[in-house]
Amino acid sequence: MNIQHRSTRPFSDQRPGTSGLRKKVKVFQQPHYLENFVQSIFDTQTDLRGGTLVVGGDGRFYNREAIQVILRMAAANGVAKVMVGQGGLLSTPATSCVIRKYHTQGGIILSASHNPGGPDEDFGIKFNVPNGGPAPENVTEAIYRRTREIDSYKTLEADDIDLDTLGSVALGELQVDIIDPVDDYASLMQALFDFDAIHQLFNSGLFQMKFDAMHAITGPYAKRILIKMLGAEPETVINGTPLPDFGGGHPDPNLTHAHQLVELASGPDAVDFAAASDGDGDRNMILGKNFFVTPSDSLAVLAANAHLVPGYRRGLAGVARSMPTSQAVDRVADALGIECYETPTGWKFFGNLLDAGRITLCGEESFGTGSNHVREKDGLWAVLFWLNLLAVRHQSVATIVREHWKRYGRNFYTRYDYEAVDKDAAEGLMDHLRSRLGDLPGAALGHYKVEYADDFAYTDPVDGSRSERQGIRIGFEDGSRIVYRLSGTGTEGATLRVYLEAYAPDPAKHNLETAEVMQPLVLIAQELAEIEQRTGRKEPTVIT
Ligand code: VG1
Ligand code: CO
């Protein structure tokens, strides 16, 4: 088998976003496009030569083809061993788990997460570093710089290998291990949670659950862990077979896209507990009987109850949330006397804090929750955490959350997304907001008085690295906030995200409808940013 040096030319659009490089499949299918990015990883991550790499994806269209390309290039670039999930499948958190467990030199994850899949939809690629987490900005920048100057890549002339049979095969000098994608992850979960208590809960006959895998990666994980190991009924897992186009849907676990699950958790016959995960298995949505838990509240509840779970019995070192995530967890940290860090959006910003032992739990408003057990957010982990709490507290999801609000106050929360808006219009809107930051403090907007207004910047407390322009924050005197950001994961135009939070300490207000409570803030947010004038959008595309 022969190593080939193929000449190529740089593409100008390979700067990774919030979570790797995401583009339409058609973009990835251009000659040399994937190869250029992969070679840029090998050129900059020199420990991979002679080292071990983990490779897997969420099973979406082009997953298998991309893996074959990566394997041939790994062989030509002197990687000693690649561990691939059987069928090319590995969830994002499971990839992180495998990288850490086997002390590999990193991993490549093929996914566009919650974005739809199929020949006309999205694909993505992301490099994770040896701690198991998404590459920090200095690494993604180095890879990006390399993509701008690349003139050749190395590959092996070889046939495709069989990705479906467990075991070890050789590809030139490279050893390819096809591993079970679920085993290592399932053992880790067993080490963290009280599986006996959860098993009893399922066995009690008094508890009904549905898990929606949305035809994405978590199907095999949920079937193994919930049904086989924990004894849940086989019907518990719905949409449990990964499909290349996710059955035509958005594998995005929110009230809009997981409507089938929402129906199962609504009405008089609702199940007690329902949950969903996204394309690559790192997100989660938690529902009780006729009850939606906002991701920000979920993080706060997990933090407040962590001592009830075996893996966190010794308490939390600290917690962190992304800037737009509600401040609910801040109040828990205060009560526990631990630090709460506010980081820019994207899981890569939690990595240093986790590695340094400064935090144990962290989360994002975008349906992401996780801990120091891996270096990615972890959908099924959050579901098992909730199951463990339900099993030991013997209370419903709604009761647990309501009791939480009673103690800490309620942070009403909503996010408005304006998808695929004109890029220049979106950037103009952000610039306009930036230009107004100086006049806002002290101003009255409706009933709200502005306490501070800034463009969020973050200095990593561990390595001192600085990240600027991470979103406009407007904080009001009563603790409410409006946040504006442009998405870094979209593949079409720009997506404007508007995050709104209203704090209600008074229990008399806890039963109000979110939409009603948020309405005044929505109007202020729309007006302040001139959303309709600048984008032509009266209404958002998605409200979560
Ligand atoms: C979105 C979310 C962010 C999350 C990121 C990756 O990014 O807002 O919180 O970390 O997706 O999640 P953006 O830049 O579009 O707002 V995943 O499940 O796609 O890895
Ligand atoms: Co995801």
Coordinates of C-alpha atoms and ligand atoms in Angstrom, one line a residue:
M1 CA 0.0 0.0 0.0
N2 CA 1.3 3.3 -1.1
I3 CA 1.3 6.7 0.7
Q4 CA 0.3 9.5 -1.7
H5 CA 1.0 13.2 -1.5
R6 CA -1.8 14.9 -3.2
S7 CA -1.6 18.6 -4.0
T8 CA -4.4 20.9 -2.9
R9 CA -5.3 24.5 -2.5
P10 CA -6.6 26.2 0.6
F11 CA -10.3 27.0 1.2
S12 CA -11.0 30.3 2.9
D13 CA -13.9 29.2 5.0
Q14 CA -12.5 26.6 7.4
R15 CA -12.5 28.6 10.6
P16 CA -14.1 26.4 13.3
G17 CA -17.2 27.9 15.1
T18 CA -18.6 27.4 18.5
S19 CA -18.2 23.6 18.1
G20 CA -16.0 22.7 15.2
L21 CA -16.3 23.2 11.5
R22 CA -20.0 22.9 10.4
K23 CA -21.1 23.2 6.8
K24 CA -23.6 21.8 4.3
V25 CA -22.7 18.2 3.2
K26 CA -22.3 19.6 -0.3
V27 CA -19.5 21.8 0.9
F28 CA -17.7 18.9 2.6
Q29 CA -18.1 16.8 -0.6
Q30 CA -16.0 19.3 -2.6
P31 CA -12.8 17.7 -3.7
H32 CA -10.1 18.1 -0.9
Y33 CA -12.4 20.0 1.4
L34 CA -12.5 17.4 4.2
E35 CA -8.9 16.3 3.4
N36 CA -7.6 19.8 3.9
F37 CA -9.1 20.2 7.3
V38 CA -8.0 16.7 8.4
Q39 CA -4.4 17.3 7.2
S40 CA -4.4 20.6 9.1
I41 CA -5.2 18.6 12.2
F42 CA -2.4 16.2 11.6
D43 CA 0.0 19.0 10.7
T44 CA -0.6 20.9 13.9
Q45 CA -1.3 18.1 16.4
T46 CA 2.0 16.5 16.1
D47 CA 1.5 14.1 19.0
L48 CA -0.8 12.1 16.8
R49 CA 2.2 10.8 14.9
G50 CA 2.9 7.5 16.6
G51 CA -0.1 8.1 18.9
T52 CA -3.7 7.0 19.2
L53 CA -6.7 8.8 17.8
V54 CA -10.4 8.1 18.5
V55 CA -12.8 8.5 15.6
G56 CA -16.6 8.4 15.6
G57 CA -19.7 10.3 14.6
D58 CA -23.4 10.7 15.1
G59 CA -24.3 8.5 12.1
R60 CA -25.5 11.2 9.9
F61 CA -25.3 11.2 6.1
Y62 CA -21.6 11.2 5.0
N63 CA -20.4 9.8 8.4
R64 CA -19.0 6.6 7.0
E65 CA -17.4 8.1 3.9
A66 CA -15.7 10.7 6.1
I67 CA -14.4 8.1 8.5
Q68 CA -12.8 6.1 5.6
V69 CA -11.1 9.3 4.4
I70 CA -9.8 10.0 8.0
L71 CA -8.6 6.4 8.4
R72 CA -6.6 6.5 5.2
M73 CA -5.1 9.9 6.1
A74 CA -4.3 8.7 9.6
A75 CA -2.4 5.8 8.2
A76 CA -0.5 8.0 5.8
N77 CA 0.3 10.5 8.6
G78 CA 1.9 7.9 10.8
V79 CA -0.8 7.6 13.5
A80 CA -0.2 4.3 15.3
K81 CA -3.7 3.4 16.2
V82 CA -7.2 4.6 15.6
M83 CA -10.2 3.5 17.8
V84 CA -13.4 3.7 15.8
G85 CA -16.9 3.2 17.2
Q86 CA -18.6 0.2 15.5
G87 CA -20.6 1.3 12.5
G88 CA -18.8 4.6 12.7
L89 CA -20.9 5.6 15.7
L90 CA -19.8 7.3 18.9
S91 CA -21.7 9.9 20.8
T92 CA -19.8 13.1 21.6
P93 CA -19.7 12.4 25.4
A94 CA -18.7 8.7 24.7
T95 CA -15.9 9.9 22.5
S96 CA -14.7 12.1 25.3
C97 CA -14.9 9.2 27.7
V98 CA -12.9 6.9 25.4
I99 CA -10.2 9.5 24.8
R100 CA -9.7 9.9 28.6
K101 CA -10.0 6.3 29.5
Y102 CA -7.3 5.1 27.1
H103 CA -5.2 8.2 27.4
T104 CA -5.2 8.8 23.6
Q105 CA -3.7 11.8 21.9
G106 CA -7.2 13.1 20.9
G107 CA -10.2 12.4 18.9
I108 CA -12.2 13.4 15.8
I109 CA -16.0 13.8 16.1
L110 CA -18.1 13.9 13.0
S111 CA -21.3 15.7 13.7
A112 CA -23.4 18.8 13.2
S113 CA -25.1 18.1 16.5
H114 CA -28.7 19.2 16.4
N115 CA -28.7 20.4 12.8
P116 CA -30.6 18.2 10.3
G117 CA -28.8 15.6 8.3
G118 CA -29.0 14.3 4.7
P119 CA -27.4 15.1 1.3
D120 CA -28.7 18.7 1.4
E121 CA -28.3 19.2 5.1
D122 CA -25.4 19.7 7.5
F123 CA -22.2 17.9 8.4
G124 CA -19.4 18.8 10.8
I125 CA -16.0 17.8 12.1
K126 CA -14.4 18.7 15.4
F127 CA -11.0 17.8 17.0
N128 CA -10.9 17.0 20.7
V129 CA -7.7 17.2 22.7
P130 CA -6.2 14.6 25.0
N131 CA -8.2 15.8 28.0
G132 CA -11.3 14.6 26.0
G133 CA -12.6 18.1 25.5
P134 CA -13.2 20.3 22.4
A135 CA -10.0 21.9 21.3
P136 CA -9.4 25.3 23.0
E137 CA -9.2 28.4 20.9
N138 CA -5.4 28.4 20.5
V139 CA -5.7 24.9 18.9
T140 CA -8.7 25.7 16.7
E141 CA -6.9 28.8 15.5
A142 CA -3.7 26.9 14.7
I143 CA -5.7 24.4 12.7
Y144 CA -7.5 27.2 10.9
R145 CA -4.2 29.0 10.1
R146 CA -2.9 25.7 8.6
T147 CA -6.0 25.4 6.4
R148 CA -5.1 28.8 4.9
E149 CA -1.7 27.7 3.7
I150 CA -2.0 24.0 3.0
D151 CA -0.7 22.8 -0.4
S152 CA -0.8 19.1 0.0
Y153 CA -2.2 16.2 2.0
K154 CA -1.2 12.6 2.6
T155 CA -3.4 9.6 2.1
L156 CA -3.0 5.9 1.6
E157 CA -4.2 4.2 -1.5
A158 CA -6.3 1.5 0.1
D159 CA -9.8 0.0 0.0
D160 CA -12.5 0.9 2.6
I161 CA -12.3 -1.1 5.8
D162 CA -15.2 -2.9 7.4
L163 CA -16.5 -0.6 10.2
D164 CA -19.1 -3.0 11.4
T165 CA -17.1 -5.9 12.8
L166 CA -15.6 -5.5 16.2
G167 CA -11.9 -6.2 16.4
S168 CA -8.6 -5.1 15.2
V169 CA -7.5 -4.7 11.5
A170 CA -4.5 -3.2 9.8
L171 CA -4.5 -0.4 7.3
G172 CA -0.9 -0.1 6.1
E173 CA 1.1 0.5 9.3
L174 CA -2.0 1.7 11.1
Q175 CA -3.9 -0.5 13.6
V176 CA -7.7 0.1 13.5
D177 CA -9.6 -1.1 16.5
I178 CA -13.4 -1.2 16.0
I179 CA -14.8 -0.8 19.5
D180 CA -18.2 -1.2 21.0
P181 CA -19.4 2.4 21.2
V182 CA -21.5 1.9 24.4
D183 CA -19.3 -0.3 26.7
D184 CA -16.9 2.2 28.2
Y185 CA -19.6 4.9 28.5
A186 CA -22.0 2.6 30.2
S187 CA -19.4 1.5 32.8
L188 CA -18.7 5.2 33.5
M189 CA -22.4 5.9 34.1
Q190 CA -22.6 2.9 36.4
A191 CA -19.8 4.2 38.4
L192 CA -21.5 7.6 38.9
F193 CA -25.1 6.8 39.6
D194 CA -27.1 4.6 41.9
F195 CA -28.2 2.0 39.4
D196 CA -29.9 -0.2 42.0
A197 CA -32.1 2.7 43.1
I198 CA -33.0 3.6 39.5
H199 CA -33.7 -0.1 38.8
Q200 CA -36.1 -0.2 41.7
L201 CA -37.9 2.9 40.5
F202 CA -38.5 1.3 37.1
N203 CA -39.5 -2.0 38.8
S204 CA -42.0 -0.3 41.1
G205 CA -44.6 -0.3 38.3
L206 CA -45.5 3.2 39.5
F207 CA -43.1 5.1 37.2
Q208 CA -43.3 5.6 33.5
M209 CA -40.7 7.2 31.3
K210 CA -40.1 8.0 27.7
F211 CA -36.7 8.7 26.1
D212 CA -36.6 10.2 22.6
A213 CA -33.4 9.5 20.8
M214 CA -34.7 11.4 17.8
H215 CA -33.3 8.8 15.4
A216 CA -29.8 10.0 16.4
I217 CA -26.9 8.6 18.2
T218 CA -28.3 8.0 21.7
G219 CA -30.6 5.2 20.6
P220 CA -28.1 2.4 21.2
Y221 CA -26.9 4.1 24.4
A222 CA -30.4 4.5 25.8
K223 CA -31.4 1.0 24.9
R224 CA -28.4 -0.5 26.6
I225 CA -28.5 1.6 29.7
L226 CA -32.1 2.3 30.4
I227 CA -33.7 -1.0 29.1
K228 CA -31.0 -3.6 29.5
M229 CA -29.1 -2.4 32.6
L230 CA -31.8 -0.5 34.4
G231 CA -34.8 -2.6 33.6
A232 CA -37.0 0.0 31.9
E233 CA -39.8 -1.3 29.6
P234 CA -38.7 -1.8 26.0
E235 CA -41.1 0.9 24.8
T236 CA -39.3 3.5 27.0
V237 CA -37.0 4.4 24.1
I238 CA -38.7 6.0 21.1
N239 CA -37.0 6.8 17.7
G240 CA -34.2 4.6 18.9
T241 CA -32.6 3.7 15.6
P242 CA -29.9 6.1 14.3
L243 CA -30.8 7.2 10.7
P244 CA -28.6 9.1 8.3
D245 CA -31.3 11.8 8.0
F246 CA -32.7 11.5 11.5
G247 CA -36.0 10.5 10.0
G248 CA -36.2 13.9 8.3
G249 CA -36.4 15.9 11.6
H250 CA -34.2 18.2 13.5
P251 CA -32.5 16.1 16.2
D252 CA -32.8 19.0 18.6
P253 CA -34.3 18.3 22.0
N254 CA -36.5 21.3 22.7
L255 CA -40.2 21.9 22.9
T256 CA -40.5 22.7 19.2
H257 CA -38.5 19.8 17.7
A258 CA -39.2 17.0 20.2
H259 CA -43.0 17.5 19.9
Q260 CA -43.7 13.8 19.9
L261 CA -42.1 13.5 23.3
V262 CA -43.8 16.6 24.6
E263 CA -47.2 15.1 23.7
L264 CA -46.3 11.9 25.7
A265 CA -45.5 14.1 28.7
S266 CA -48.7 16.1 28.4
G267 CA -52.3 15.6 29.3
P268 CA -53.9 13.3 31.9
D269 CA -52.1 10.2 30.7
A270 CA -48.7 11.9 30.7
V271 CA -45.7 9.8 31.7
D272 CA -43.9 10.8 34.9
F273 CA -40.6 11.6 33.2
A274 CA -39.5 12.3 29.7
A275 CA -36.2 13.2 28.2
A276 CA -34.6 13.6 24.8
S277 CA -31.1 14.1 23.4
D278 CA -29.7 15.6 20.3
G279 CA -27.9 14.4 17.1
D280 CA -24.6 13.7 18.8
G281 CA -25.9 12.9 22.3
D282 CA -24.5 15.8 24.2
R283 CA -27.7 17.8 24.8
N284 CA -30.7 16.9 27.0
M285 CA -34.3 18.1 27.5
I286 CA -36.0 17.1 30.8
L287 CA -39.8 17.0 31.2
G288 CA -41.9 15.9 34.1
K289 CA -45.6 15.2 33.9
N290 CA -47.0 18.3 32.2
F291 CA -43.8 20.1 33.3
F292 CA -40.9 21.5 31.3
V293 CA -37.6 22.0 33.1
T294 CA -35.6 24.8 31.6
P295 CA -31.9 23.8 31.1
S296 CA -30.8 26.6 33.3
D297 CA -33.0 25.4 36.1
S298 CA -31.9 21.8 35.5
L299 CA -28.3 22.8 36.1
A300 CA -29.3 24.6 39.3
V301 CA -31.3 21.6 40.6
L302 CA -28.5 19.1 39.8
A303 CA -26.1 21.3 41.6
A304 CA -28.3 21.7 44.7
N305 CA -28.9 17.9 44.8
A306 CA -25.6 16.6 43.7
H307 CA -24.8 15.2 47.2
L308 CA -27.6 12.7 46.7
V309 CA -25.8 11.0 43.8
P310 CA -22.9 8.6 44.5
G311 CA -20.5 10.2 42.0
Y312 CA -20.9 13.6 43.6
R313 CA -21.5 12.6 47.2
R314 CA -18.4 14.5 48.4
G315 CA -19.8 17.8 47.2
L316 CA -18.9 20.2 44.4
A317 CA -15.6 22.0 43.9
G318 CA -17.4 24.8 42.1
V319 CA -19.8 25.3 39.2
A320 CA -19.8 27.2 35.9
R321 CA -22.4 28.3 33.4
S322 CA -22.1 30.0 30.0
M323 CA -22.8 33.7 30.1
P324 CA -26.3 33.5 28.6
T325 CA -27.4 30.7 30.9
S326 CA -29.7 32.0 33.7
Q327 CA -28.3 32.9 37.0
A328 CA -30.3 30.2 38.8
V329 CA -27.1 28.1 39.5
D330 CA -25.3 31.2 40.9
R331 CA -27.8 31.3 43.8
V332 CA -27.1 27.6 44.5
A333 CA -23.4 28.2 44.5
D334 CA -23.9 31.1 46.9
A335 CA -25.8 28.9 49.3
L336 CA -23.2 26.2 49.0
G337 CA -20.3 28.6 49.5
I338 CA -18.6 27.6 46.2
E339 CA -17.4 29.5 43.2
C340 CA -19.6 30.0 40.1
Y341 CA -17.8 30.9 36.9
E342 CA -19.4 32.7 34.0
T343 CA -17.8 31.6 30.7
P344 CA -18.4 32.4 27.0
T345 CA -20.7 30.1 25.1
G346 CA -19.3 26.8 24.0
W347 CA -18.1 23.8 26.0
K348 CA -14.4 24.4 25.3
F349 CA -14.4 27.1 27.9
F350 CA -15.2 24.7 30.7
G351 CA -12.2 22.5 29.9
N352 CA -9.5 24.4 31.9
L353 CA -11.8 24.9 34.9
L354 CA -12.6 21.1 35.0
D355 CA -9.0 20.1 34.5
A356 CA -7.8 22.4 37.3
G357 CA -10.4 20.9 39.6
R358 CA -12.1 24.3 40.1
I359 CA -15.5 23.1 39.0
T360 CA -17.5 19.8 39.2
L361 CA -20.7 20.7 37.3
C362 CA -21.3 23.1 34.4
G363 CA -24.0 23.8 31.9
E364 CA -25.5 26.0 29.2
E365 CA -29.0 27.2 28.5
S366 CA -28.9 25.4 25.2
F367 CA -29.9 22.1 26.8
G368 CA -26.3 21.2 27.8
T369 CA -25.3 19.9 31.2
G370 CA -22.2 18.0 32.3
S371 CA -19.6 17.4 34.9
N372 CA -15.9 16.5 35.4
H373 CA -16.7 12.8 34.4
V374 CA -15.9 13.8 30.7
R375 CA -15.0 17.0 29.0
E376 CA -18.2 17.4 26.9
K377 CA -21.7 18.1 27.8
D378 CA -23.6 14.8 28.2
G379 CA -27.2 14.2 27.5
L380 CA -27.8 10.7 28.9
W381 CA -25.7 11.6 32.0
A382 CA -28.2 14.4 32.7
V383 CA -31.1 12.0 32.3
L384 CA -29.5 9.5 34.6
F385 CA -28.8 12.2 37.2
W386 CA -32.4 13.2 37.2
L387 CA -33.5 9.5 37.4
N388 CA -31.2 9.1 40.4
L389 CA -32.8 12.1 42.1
L390 CA -36.3 10.9 41.3
A391 CA -35.4 7.5 42.8
V392 CA -34.0 8.8 46.0
R393 CA -36.2 11.8 46.6
H394 CA -39.5 9.9 45.8
Q395 CA -41.0 13.1 44.4
S396 CA -42.1 14.2 41.0
V397 CA -40.0 16.4 38.7
A398 CA -42.4 19.3 39.2
T399 CA -42.3 19.0 43.0
I400 CA -38.5 19.0 43.0
V401 CA -38.3 22.1 40.8
R402 CA -41.0 24.0 42.7
E403 CA -39.3 23.3 46.0
H404 CA -36.1 24.6 44.4
W405 CA -37.8 27.8 43.3
K406 CA -39.3 28.3 46.8
R407 CA -35.9 28.2 48.3
Y408 CA -33.9 30.1 45.7
G409 CA -36.5 32.1 43.7
R410 CA -37.4 31.5 40.1
N411 CA -35.4 32.6 37.1
F412 CA -37.9 32.8 34.3
Y413 CA -36.1 32.2 31.1
T414 CA -36.6 32.2 27.3
R415 CA -34.5 32.3 24.2
Y416 CA -35.6 33.8 20.8
D417 CA -33.7 32.6 17.8
Y418 CA -33.9 34.4 14.5
E419 CA -32.4 31.9 12.1
A420 CA -30.9 32.5 8.6
V421 CA -31.1 36.2 8.7
D422 CA -28.9 38.3 6.4
K423 CA -25.3 38.3 7.7
D424 CA -24.7 42.0 7.2
A425 CA -28.0 42.9 8.9
A426 CA -27.1 40.8 11.9
E427 CA -23.7 42.2 12.2
G428 CA -25.1 45.7 11.8
L429 CA -27.5 45.0 14.6
M430 CA -24.8 43.9 16.9
D431 CA -22.6 47.0 16.0
H432 CA -25.6 49.2 16.7
L433 CA -26.0 47.6 20.1
R434 CA -22.3 48.0 20.8
S435 CA -22.5 51.7 20.0
R436 CA -25.2 52.2 22.6
L437 CA -23.6 50.4 25.5
G438 CA -22.2 53.6 26.9
D439 CA -25.6 55.3 27.3
L440 CA -27.4 52.4 28.8
P441 CA -26.3 52.1 32.4
G442 CA -28.8 54.0 34.6
A443 CA -31.4 54.3 31.8
A444 CA -34.9 53.2 32.4
L445 CA -36.4 50.7 29.9
G446 CA -40.0 50.2 30.6
H447 CA -40.1 49.2 34.3
Y448 CA -36.5 48.0 34.2
K449 CA -33.5 50.1 35.2
V450 CA -30.2 49.2 33.5
E451 CA -27.5 48.4 36.0
Y452 CA -24.7 47.4 33.5
A453 CA -24.3 46.9 29.7
D454 CA -21.2 45.4 28.1
D455 CA -19.8 43.2 25.4
F456 CA -18.8 40.1 27.4
A457 CA -15.1 39.4 27.6
Y458 CA -13.6 36.5 29.5
T459 CA -10.2 35.9 30.9
D460 CA -9.6 32.2 31.6
P461 CA -8.7 32.0 35.3
V462 CA -6.4 29.0 34.6
D463 CA -4.3 30.0 31.6
G464 CA -5.0 33.7 31.4
S465 CA -6.2 33.5 27.8
R466 CA -8.6 36.3 26.7
S467 CA -11.8 35.9 24.6
E468 CA -13.5 39.1 23.6
R469 CA -16.8 40.1 22.0
Q470 CA -18.7 37.1 23.3
G471 CA -22.2 38.7 23.4
I472 CA -23.9 41.9 24.6
R473 CA -25.1 41.7 28.2
I474 CA -27.7 44.1 29.6
G475 CA -28.3 43.6 33.3
F476 CA -31.1 45.2 35.2
E477 CA -31.2 46.2 38.8
D478 CA -33.7 43.4 39.8
G479 CA -31.4 40.7 38.4
S480 CA -33.2 40.4 35.1
R481 CA -31.1 40.3 31.9
I482 CA -31.2 40.6 28.1
V483 CA -28.3 39.0 26.2
Y484 CA -27.7 39.2 22.4
R485 CA -25.3 36.9 20.5
L486 CA -24.7 35.7 17.0
S487 CA -24.6 31.9 16.7
G488 CA -21.3 30.2 15.8
T489 CA -22.9 26.9 14.7
G490 CA -25.3 27.9 11.9
T491 CA -24.6 27.0 8.2
E492 CA -26.9 29.6 6.5
G493 CA -26.6 33.4 6.9
A494 CA -26.5 34.4 10.5
T495 CA -28.6 33.4 13.5
L496 CA -29.4 36.0 16.1
R497 CA -30.0 34.7 19.6
V498 CA -31.8 36.8 22.2
Y499 CA -31.7 35.4 25.7
L500 CA -34.1 36.7 28.3
E501 CA -34.1 36.2 32.0
A502 CA -36.4 37.6 34.7
Y503 CA -35.9 36.9 38.4
A504 CA -38.9 36.3 40.6
P505 CA -38.0 35.7 44.3
D506 CA -41.7 36.0 45.3
P507 CA -43.4 32.5 45.4
A508 CA -46.7 34.1 44.5
K509 CA -45.3 34.7 41.0
H510 CA -43.8 31.2 40.5
N511 CA -46.9 29.8 38.8
L512 CA -47.2 32.5 36.2
E513 CA -46.7 31.6 32.5
T514 CA -43.2 32.2 31.2
A515 CA -44.5 33.9 28.1
E516 CA -46.5 36.3 30.1
V517 CA -43.7 37.2 32.5
M518 CA -41.2 37.7 29.7
Q519 CA -43.4 39.8 27.5
P520 CA -42.2 43.2 28.7
L521 CA -38.6 42.1 28.3
V522 CA -39.3 40.7 24.8
L523 CA -40.6 44.1 23.7
I524 CA -37.6 45.9 25.2
A525 CA -35.2 43.5 23.6
Q526 CA -36.8 43.8 20.2
E527 CA -37.0 47.6 20.3
L528 CA -33.5 48.1 21.7
A529 CA -31.9 46.1 18.9
E530 CA -34.3 47.3 16.2
I531 CA -34.8 43.7 15.3
E532 CA -37.7 44.1 12.9
Q533 CA -36.2 47.2 11.1
R534 CA -32.8 45.5 10.7
T535 CA -33.7 41.9 9.9
G536 CA -37.3 42.2 8.6
R537 CA -38.3 39.6 11.2
K538 CA -41.4 40.3 13.3
E539 CA -41.2 36.9 15.0
P540 CA -38.4 34.6 15.9
T541 CA -37.9 31.2 14.1
V542 CA -37.7 29.2 17.3
I543 CA -38.6 30.0 20.9
T544 CA -37.0 27.9 23.6
Ligands
VG1_1 C1 -24.9 26.5 20.2 C2 -25.3 26.8 21.7 C3 -24.1 26.6 22.6 C4 -23.5 25.2 22.3 C5 -23.2 25.0 20.9 C6 -22.7 23.6 20.6 O1 -23.9 27.4 19.8 O2 -25.8 28.1 21.8 O3 -24.5 26.8 23.9 O4 -22.3 25.0 23.1 O5 -24.4 25.2 20.1 O6 -23.7 22.6 21.0 P1 -24.2 28.8 19.0 O7 -22.9 29.4 18.7 O8 -25.0 28.3 17.8 O9 -25.1 29.6 19.9 V1 -23.8 21.1 20.1 O10 -24.9 20.2 20.9 O11 -24.1 21.7 18.6 O12 -22.2 20.6 20.3
CO2 CO -24.9 18.3 20.3

